[in-house]
PDB file of C-alpha atoms in Angstrom:
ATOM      1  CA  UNK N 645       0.000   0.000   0.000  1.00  0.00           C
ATOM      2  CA  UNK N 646       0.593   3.625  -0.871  1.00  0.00           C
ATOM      3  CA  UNK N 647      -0.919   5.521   1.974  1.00  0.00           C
ATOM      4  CA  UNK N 648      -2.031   7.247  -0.519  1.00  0.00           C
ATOM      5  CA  UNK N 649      -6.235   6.751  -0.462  1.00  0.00           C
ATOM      6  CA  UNK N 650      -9.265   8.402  -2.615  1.00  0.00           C
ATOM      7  CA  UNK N 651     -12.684   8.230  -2.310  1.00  0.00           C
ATOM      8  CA  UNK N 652     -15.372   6.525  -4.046  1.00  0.00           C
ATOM      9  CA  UNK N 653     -14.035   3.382  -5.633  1.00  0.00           C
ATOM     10  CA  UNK N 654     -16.444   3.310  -8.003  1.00  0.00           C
ATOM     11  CA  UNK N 655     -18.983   5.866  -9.402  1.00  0.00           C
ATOM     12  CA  UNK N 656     -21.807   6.475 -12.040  1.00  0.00           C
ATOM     13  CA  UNK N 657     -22.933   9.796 -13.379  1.00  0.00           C
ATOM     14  CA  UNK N 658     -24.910  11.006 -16.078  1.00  0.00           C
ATOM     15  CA  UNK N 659     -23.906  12.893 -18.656  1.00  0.00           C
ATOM     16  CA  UNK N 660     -24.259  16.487 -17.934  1.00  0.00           C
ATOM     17  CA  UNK N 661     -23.607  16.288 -13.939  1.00  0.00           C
ATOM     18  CA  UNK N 662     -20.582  17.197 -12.149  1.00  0.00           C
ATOM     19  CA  UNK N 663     -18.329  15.215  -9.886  1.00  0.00           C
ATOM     20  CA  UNK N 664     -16.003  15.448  -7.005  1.00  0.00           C
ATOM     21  CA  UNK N 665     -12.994  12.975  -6.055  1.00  0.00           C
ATOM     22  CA  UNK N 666     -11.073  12.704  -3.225  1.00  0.00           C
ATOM     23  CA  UNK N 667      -7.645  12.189  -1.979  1.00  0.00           C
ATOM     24  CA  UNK N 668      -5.739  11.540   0.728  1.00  0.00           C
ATOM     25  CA  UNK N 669      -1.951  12.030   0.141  1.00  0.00           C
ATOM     26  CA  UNK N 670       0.923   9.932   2.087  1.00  0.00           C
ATOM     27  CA  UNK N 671       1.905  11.198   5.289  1.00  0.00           C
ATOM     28  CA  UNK N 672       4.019  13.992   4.987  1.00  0.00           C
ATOM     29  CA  UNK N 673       3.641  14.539   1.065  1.00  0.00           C
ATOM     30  CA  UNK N 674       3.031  18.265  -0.204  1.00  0.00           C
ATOM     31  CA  UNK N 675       1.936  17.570  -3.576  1.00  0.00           C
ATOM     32  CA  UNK N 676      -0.888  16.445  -4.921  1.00  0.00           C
ATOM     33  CA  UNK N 677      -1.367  15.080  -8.883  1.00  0.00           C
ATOM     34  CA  UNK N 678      -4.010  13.989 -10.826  1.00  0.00           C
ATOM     35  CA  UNK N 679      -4.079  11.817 -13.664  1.00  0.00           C
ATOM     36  CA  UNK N 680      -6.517  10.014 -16.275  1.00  0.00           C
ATOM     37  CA  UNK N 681      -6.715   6.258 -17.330  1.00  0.00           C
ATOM     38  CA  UNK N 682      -9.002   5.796 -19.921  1.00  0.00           C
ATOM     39  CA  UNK N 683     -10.030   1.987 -20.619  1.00  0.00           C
ATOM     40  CA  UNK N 684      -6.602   0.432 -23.229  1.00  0.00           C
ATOM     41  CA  UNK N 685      -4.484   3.887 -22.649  1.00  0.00           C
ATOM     42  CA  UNK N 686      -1.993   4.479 -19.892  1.00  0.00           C
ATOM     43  CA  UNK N 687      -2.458   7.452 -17.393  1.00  0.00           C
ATOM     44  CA  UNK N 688      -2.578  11.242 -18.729  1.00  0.00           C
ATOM     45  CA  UNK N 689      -1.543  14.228 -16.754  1.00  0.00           C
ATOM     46  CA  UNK N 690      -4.466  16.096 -15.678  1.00  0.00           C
ATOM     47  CA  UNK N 691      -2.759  18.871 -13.410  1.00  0.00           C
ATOM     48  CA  UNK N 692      -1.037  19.064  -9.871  1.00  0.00           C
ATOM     49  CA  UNK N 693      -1.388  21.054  -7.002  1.00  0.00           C
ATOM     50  CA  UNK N 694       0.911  22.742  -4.913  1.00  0.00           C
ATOM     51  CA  UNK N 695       0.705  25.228  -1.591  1.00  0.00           C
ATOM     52  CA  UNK N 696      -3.066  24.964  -2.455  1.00  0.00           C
ATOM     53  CA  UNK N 697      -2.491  26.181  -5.933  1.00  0.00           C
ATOM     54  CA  UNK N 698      -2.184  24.434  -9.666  1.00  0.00           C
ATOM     55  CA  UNK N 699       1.617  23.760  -9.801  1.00  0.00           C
ATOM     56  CA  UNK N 700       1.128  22.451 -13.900  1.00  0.00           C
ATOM     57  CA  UNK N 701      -1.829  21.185 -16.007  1.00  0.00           C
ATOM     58  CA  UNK N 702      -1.663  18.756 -18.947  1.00  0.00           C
ATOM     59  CA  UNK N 703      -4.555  19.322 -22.126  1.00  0.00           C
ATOM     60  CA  UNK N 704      -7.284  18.762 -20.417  1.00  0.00           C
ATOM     61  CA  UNK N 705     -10.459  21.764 -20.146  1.00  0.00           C
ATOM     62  CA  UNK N 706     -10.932  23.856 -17.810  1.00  0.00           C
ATOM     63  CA  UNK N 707     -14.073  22.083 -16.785  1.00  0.00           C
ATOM     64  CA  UNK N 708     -11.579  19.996 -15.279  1.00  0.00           C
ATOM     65  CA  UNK N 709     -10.315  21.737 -11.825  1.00  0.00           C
ATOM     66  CA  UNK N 710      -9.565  21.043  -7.911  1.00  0.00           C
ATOM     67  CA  UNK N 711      -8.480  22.270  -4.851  1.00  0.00           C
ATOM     68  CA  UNK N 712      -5.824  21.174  -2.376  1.00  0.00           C
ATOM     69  CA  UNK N 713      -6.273  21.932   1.013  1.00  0.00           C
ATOM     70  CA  UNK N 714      -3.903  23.149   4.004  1.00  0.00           C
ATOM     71  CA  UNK N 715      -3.454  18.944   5.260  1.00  0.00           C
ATOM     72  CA  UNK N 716      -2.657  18.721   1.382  1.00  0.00           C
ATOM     73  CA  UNK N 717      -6.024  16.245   0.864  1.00  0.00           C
ATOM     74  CA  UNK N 718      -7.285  16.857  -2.535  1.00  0.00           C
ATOM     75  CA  UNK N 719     -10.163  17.199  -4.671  1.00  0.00           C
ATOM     76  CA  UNK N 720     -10.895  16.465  -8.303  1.00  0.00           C
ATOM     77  CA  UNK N 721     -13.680  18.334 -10.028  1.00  0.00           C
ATOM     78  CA  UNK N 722     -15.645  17.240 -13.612  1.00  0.00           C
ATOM     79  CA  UNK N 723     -17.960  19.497 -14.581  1.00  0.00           C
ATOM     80  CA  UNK N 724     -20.753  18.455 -17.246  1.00  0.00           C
ATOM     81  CA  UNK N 725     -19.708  15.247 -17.622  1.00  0.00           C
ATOM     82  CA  UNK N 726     -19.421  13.547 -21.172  1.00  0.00           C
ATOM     83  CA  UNK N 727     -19.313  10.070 -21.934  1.00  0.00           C
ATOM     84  CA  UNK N 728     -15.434   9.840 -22.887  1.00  0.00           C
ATOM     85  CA  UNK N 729     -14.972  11.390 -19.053  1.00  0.00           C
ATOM     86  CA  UNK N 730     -15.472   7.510 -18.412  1.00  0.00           C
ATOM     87  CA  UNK N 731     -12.419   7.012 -16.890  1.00  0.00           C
ATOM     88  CA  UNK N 732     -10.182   5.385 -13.853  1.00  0.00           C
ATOM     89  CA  UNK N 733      -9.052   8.949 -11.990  1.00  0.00           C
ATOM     90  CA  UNK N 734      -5.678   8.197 -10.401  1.00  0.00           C
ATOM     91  CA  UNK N 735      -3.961  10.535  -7.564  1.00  0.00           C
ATOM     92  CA  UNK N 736      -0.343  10.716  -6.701  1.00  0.00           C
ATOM     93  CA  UNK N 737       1.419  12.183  -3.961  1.00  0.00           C
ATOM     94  CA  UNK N 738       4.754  13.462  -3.484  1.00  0.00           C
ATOM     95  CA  UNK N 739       7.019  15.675  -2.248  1.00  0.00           C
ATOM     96  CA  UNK N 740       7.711  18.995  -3.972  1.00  0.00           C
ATOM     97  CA  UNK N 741      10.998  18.366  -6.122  1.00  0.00           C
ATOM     98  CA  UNK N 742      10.863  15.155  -6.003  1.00  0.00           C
ATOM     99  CA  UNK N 743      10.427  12.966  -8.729  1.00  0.00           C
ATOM    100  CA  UNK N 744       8.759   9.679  -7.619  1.00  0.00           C
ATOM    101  CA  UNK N 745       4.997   9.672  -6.733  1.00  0.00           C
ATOM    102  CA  UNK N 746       3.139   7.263  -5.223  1.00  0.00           C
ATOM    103  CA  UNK N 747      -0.293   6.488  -6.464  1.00  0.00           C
ATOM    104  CA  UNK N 748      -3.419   6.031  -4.682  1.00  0.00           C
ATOM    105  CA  UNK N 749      -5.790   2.976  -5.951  1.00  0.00           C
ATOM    106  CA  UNK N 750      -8.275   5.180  -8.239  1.00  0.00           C
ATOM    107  CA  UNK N 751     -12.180   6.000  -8.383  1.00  0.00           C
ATOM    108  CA  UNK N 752     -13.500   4.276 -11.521  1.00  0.00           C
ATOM    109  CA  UNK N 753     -16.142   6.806 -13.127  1.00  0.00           C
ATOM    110  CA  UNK N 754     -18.334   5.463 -15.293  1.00  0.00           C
ATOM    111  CA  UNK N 755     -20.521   8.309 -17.197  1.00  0.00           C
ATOM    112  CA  UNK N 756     -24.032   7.214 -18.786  1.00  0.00           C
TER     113      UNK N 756
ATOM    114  CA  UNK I 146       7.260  17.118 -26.472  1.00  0.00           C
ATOM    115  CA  UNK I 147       7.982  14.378 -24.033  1.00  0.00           C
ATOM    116  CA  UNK I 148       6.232  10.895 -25.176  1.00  0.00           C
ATOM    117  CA  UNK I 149       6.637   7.181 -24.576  1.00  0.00           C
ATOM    118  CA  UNK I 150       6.386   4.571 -26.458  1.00  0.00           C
ATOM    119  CA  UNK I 151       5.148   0.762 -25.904  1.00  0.00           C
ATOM    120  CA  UNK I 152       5.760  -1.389 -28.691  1.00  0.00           C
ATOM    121  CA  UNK I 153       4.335  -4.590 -27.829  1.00  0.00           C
ATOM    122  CA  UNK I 154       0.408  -4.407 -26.688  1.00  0.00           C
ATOM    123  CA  UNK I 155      -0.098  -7.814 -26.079  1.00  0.00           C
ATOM    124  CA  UNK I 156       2.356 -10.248 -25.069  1.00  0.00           C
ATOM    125  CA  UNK I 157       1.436 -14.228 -24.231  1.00  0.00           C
ATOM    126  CA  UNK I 158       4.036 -16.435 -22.579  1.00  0.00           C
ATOM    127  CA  UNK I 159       4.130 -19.625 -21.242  1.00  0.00           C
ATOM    128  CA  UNK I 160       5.024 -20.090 -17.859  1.00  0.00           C
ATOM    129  CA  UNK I 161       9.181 -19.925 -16.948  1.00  0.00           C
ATOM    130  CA  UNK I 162       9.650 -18.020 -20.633  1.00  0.00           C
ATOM    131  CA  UNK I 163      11.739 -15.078 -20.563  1.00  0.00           C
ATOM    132  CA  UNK I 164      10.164 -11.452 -20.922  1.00  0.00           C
ATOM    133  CA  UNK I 165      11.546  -8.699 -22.484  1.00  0.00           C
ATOM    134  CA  UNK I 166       8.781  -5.553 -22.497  1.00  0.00           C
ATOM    135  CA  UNK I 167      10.168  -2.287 -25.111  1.00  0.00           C
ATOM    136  CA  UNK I 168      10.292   1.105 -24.108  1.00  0.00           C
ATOM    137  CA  UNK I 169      11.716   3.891 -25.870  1.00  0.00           C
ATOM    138  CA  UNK I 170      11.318   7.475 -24.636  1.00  0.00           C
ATOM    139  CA  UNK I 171      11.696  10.881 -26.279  1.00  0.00           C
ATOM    140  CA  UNK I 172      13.080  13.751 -24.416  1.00  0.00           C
ATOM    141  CA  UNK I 173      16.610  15.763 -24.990  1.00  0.00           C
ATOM    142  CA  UNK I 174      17.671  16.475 -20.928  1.00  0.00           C
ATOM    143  CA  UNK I 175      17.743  14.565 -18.120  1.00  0.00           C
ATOM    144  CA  UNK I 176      14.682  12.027 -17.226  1.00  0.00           C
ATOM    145  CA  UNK I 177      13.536   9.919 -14.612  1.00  0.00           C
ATOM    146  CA  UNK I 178      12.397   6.442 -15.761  1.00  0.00           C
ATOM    147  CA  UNK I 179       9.557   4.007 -14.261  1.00  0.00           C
ATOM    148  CA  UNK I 180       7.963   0.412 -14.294  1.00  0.00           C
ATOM    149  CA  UNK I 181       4.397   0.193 -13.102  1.00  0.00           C
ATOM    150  CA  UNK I 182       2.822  -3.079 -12.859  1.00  0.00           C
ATOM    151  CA  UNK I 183      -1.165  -3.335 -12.804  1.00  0.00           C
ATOM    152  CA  UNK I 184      -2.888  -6.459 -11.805  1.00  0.00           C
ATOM    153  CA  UNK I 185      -6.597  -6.988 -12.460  1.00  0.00           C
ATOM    154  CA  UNK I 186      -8.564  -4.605 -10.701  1.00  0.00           C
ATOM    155  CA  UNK I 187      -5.742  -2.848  -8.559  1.00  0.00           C
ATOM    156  CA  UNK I 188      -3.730   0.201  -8.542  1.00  0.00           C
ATOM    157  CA  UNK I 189      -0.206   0.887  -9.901  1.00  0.00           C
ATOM    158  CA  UNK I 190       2.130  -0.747  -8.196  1.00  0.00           C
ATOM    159  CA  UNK I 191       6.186   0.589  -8.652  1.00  0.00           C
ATOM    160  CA  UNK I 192       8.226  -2.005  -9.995  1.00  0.00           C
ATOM    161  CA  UNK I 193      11.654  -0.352 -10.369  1.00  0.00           C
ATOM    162  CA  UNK I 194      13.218   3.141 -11.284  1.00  0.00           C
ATOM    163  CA  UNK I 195      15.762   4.864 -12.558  1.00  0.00           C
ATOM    164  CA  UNK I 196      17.383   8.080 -11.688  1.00  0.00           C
ATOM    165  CA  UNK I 197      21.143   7.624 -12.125  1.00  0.00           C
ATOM    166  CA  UNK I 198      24.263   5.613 -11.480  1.00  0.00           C
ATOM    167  CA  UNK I 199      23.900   1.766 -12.485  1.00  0.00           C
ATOM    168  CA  UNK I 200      22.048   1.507 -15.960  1.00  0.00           C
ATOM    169  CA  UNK I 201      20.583  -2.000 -14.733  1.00  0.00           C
ATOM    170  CA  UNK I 202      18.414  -1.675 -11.989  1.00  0.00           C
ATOM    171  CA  UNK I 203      16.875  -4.274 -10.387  1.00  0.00           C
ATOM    172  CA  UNK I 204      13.599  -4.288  -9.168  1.00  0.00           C
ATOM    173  CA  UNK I 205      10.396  -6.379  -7.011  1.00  0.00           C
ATOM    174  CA  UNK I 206       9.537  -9.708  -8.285  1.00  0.00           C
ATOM    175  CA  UNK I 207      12.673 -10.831 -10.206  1.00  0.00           C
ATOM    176  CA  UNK I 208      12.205  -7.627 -12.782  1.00  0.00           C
ATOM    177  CA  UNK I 209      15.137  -5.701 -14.303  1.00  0.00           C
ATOM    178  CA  UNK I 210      15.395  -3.274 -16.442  1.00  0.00           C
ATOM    179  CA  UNK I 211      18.278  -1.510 -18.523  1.00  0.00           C
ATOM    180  CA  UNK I 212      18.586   1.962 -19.563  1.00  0.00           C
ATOM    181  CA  UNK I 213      20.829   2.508 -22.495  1.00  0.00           C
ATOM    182  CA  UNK I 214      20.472   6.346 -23.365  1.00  0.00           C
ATOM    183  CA  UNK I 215      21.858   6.043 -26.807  1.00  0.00           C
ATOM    184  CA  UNK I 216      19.165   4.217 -27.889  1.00  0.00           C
ATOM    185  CA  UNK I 217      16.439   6.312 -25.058  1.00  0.00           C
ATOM    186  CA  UNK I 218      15.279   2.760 -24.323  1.00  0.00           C
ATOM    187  CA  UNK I 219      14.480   1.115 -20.427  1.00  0.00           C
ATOM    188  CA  UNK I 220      13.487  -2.472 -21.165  1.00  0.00           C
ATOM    189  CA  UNK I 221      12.020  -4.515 -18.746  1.00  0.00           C
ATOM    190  CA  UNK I 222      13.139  -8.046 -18.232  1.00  0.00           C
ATOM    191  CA  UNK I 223      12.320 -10.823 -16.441  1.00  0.00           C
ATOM    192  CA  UNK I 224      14.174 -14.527 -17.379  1.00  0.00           C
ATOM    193  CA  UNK I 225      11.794 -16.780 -16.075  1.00  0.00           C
ATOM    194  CA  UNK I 226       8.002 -15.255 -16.182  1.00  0.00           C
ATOM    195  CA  UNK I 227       4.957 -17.044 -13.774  1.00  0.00           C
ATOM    196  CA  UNK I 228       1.179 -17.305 -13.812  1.00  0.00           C
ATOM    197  CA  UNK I 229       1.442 -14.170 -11.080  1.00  0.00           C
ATOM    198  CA  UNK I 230       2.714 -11.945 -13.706  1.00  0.00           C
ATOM    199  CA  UNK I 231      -0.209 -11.492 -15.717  1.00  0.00           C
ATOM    200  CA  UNK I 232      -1.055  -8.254 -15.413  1.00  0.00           C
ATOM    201  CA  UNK I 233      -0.326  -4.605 -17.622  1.00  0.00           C
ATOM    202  CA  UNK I 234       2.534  -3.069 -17.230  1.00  0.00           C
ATOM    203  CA  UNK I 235       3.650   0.717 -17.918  1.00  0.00           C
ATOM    204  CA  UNK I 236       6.689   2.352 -18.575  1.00  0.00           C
ATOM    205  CA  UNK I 237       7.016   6.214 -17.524  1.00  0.00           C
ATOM    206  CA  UNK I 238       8.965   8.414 -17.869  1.00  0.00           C
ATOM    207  CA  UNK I 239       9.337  11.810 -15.550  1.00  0.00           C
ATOM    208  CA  UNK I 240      11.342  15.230 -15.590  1.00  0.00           C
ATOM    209  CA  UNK I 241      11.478  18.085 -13.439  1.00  0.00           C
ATOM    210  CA  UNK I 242      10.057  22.060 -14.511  1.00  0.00           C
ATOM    211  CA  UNK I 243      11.072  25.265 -14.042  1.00  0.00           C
ATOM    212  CA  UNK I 244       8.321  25.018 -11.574  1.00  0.00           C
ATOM    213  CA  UNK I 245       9.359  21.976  -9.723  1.00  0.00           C
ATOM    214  CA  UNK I 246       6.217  20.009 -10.971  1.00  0.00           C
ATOM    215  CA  UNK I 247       7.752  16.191 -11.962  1.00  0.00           C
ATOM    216  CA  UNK I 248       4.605  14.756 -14.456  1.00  0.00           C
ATOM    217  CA  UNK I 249       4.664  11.382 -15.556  1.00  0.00           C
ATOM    218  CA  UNK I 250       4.210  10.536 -18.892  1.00  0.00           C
ATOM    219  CA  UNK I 251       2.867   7.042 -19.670  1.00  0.00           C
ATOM    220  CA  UNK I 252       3.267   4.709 -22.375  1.00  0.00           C
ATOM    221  CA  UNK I 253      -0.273   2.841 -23.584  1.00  0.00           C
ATOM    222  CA  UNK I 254       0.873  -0.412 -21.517  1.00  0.00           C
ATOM    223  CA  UNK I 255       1.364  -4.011 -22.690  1.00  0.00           C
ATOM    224  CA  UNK I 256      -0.875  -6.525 -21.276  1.00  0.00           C
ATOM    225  CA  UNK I 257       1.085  -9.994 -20.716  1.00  0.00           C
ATOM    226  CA  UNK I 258      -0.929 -12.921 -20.425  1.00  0.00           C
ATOM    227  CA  UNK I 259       0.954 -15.887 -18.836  1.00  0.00           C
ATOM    228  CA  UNK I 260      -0.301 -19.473 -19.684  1.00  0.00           C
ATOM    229  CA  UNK I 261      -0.282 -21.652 -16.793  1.00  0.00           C
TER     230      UNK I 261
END
């Protein structure tokens, strides 16, 4: 295990709503990133967070956003879902400057 | 732009076969290189890294894996593969910005499928 934990496992939305993830980062970690997994693909870079700010985004919208809070938990936001949003959301935690992240176990989404 | 690159997508062994899994990278400074294994239903799991010294690092579970940076390629090996090992595995490679944001960037994974 990670330490690293997020919230739901699993998840269905329609098309249209909006959705929060969570996150719990590893004891002690600082950084927060988010990433992608669409069914056959390997994980894309959504963005990372930083001091409670966006430290770097990949090309996703900007209906895509979260928040990082002061005990460096995170949240992942979707709004108006679409159906290619279906997705396993990955979070990773590190420290800042470092390069190796450890990633939490995912939240399957699943948009109808 | 930063990519990796899978070549095999599907890869079937029989049990005690040797495994050799491609990755070649593209990026002109310094990088950080990964292994991720995925079993059915579970989350990444780190199978070895690379940030410097000793090209052939050694990893969990009998893996290795050799970074020659002529040829921006970290294979994975393994000499004798089991039933266990079926799973999807990821190569990824990292660098650090201006910024101090490290983002992985993932190959599209190659399933292996050991027969028992």
């Amino acid at each position: 295990e990670t330490g690293v934990t997020q919230s739901p496992t699993h998840l269905i939305k329609t098309r249209g709503q909006q959705v929060t993830l969570r996150c719990s980062s590893q004891s002690g970690h600082n950084t927060v990133s988010w990433y992608q997994q669409a069914l056959g693909q390997g994980p894309q870079f959504i963005f990372q967070y930083y001091r409670e700010e966006e430290n770097g985004r990949g090309n996703f919208p900007p209906r895509f956003s979260g928040l990082q809070f002061p005990n460096y938990s995170s949240e992942l936001n979707v709004n108006a879902l679409e159906l290619d949003d279906s997705a396993l959301y990955l979070c990773a935690s590190s420290l800042q400057g470092r390069a190796e992240a450890f990633f939490g176990q995912g939240t399957r989404l699943t948009v109808v | 732009a930063q990519s990796v690159s899978q070549h095999n997508h599907h890869v079937i062994l029989s049990e005690a076969a040797s495994l050799e899994l491609g990755c070649n990278y593209s990026y002109g400074g310094t990088v950080n290189l990964f292994w991720y294994v995925q079993y059915p239903g579970q989350h990444l799991q780190l199978l070895l890294k690379y940030f410097s010294g000793d090209p052939l690092v050694k990893g969990i579970k009998g893996f290795e894996a050799e970074f020659i940076k002529s040829k921006f390629s970290f294979n994975l090996r393994k000499p004798s593969v089991q039933w266990s090992d079926t799973a999807e595995y990821f190569c990824a490679v990292n660098a650090g910005s201006t910024s101090g944001t490290y983002k992985y960037i993932f190959g599209t994974g190659t399933r292996l499928k050991v027969l028992a």
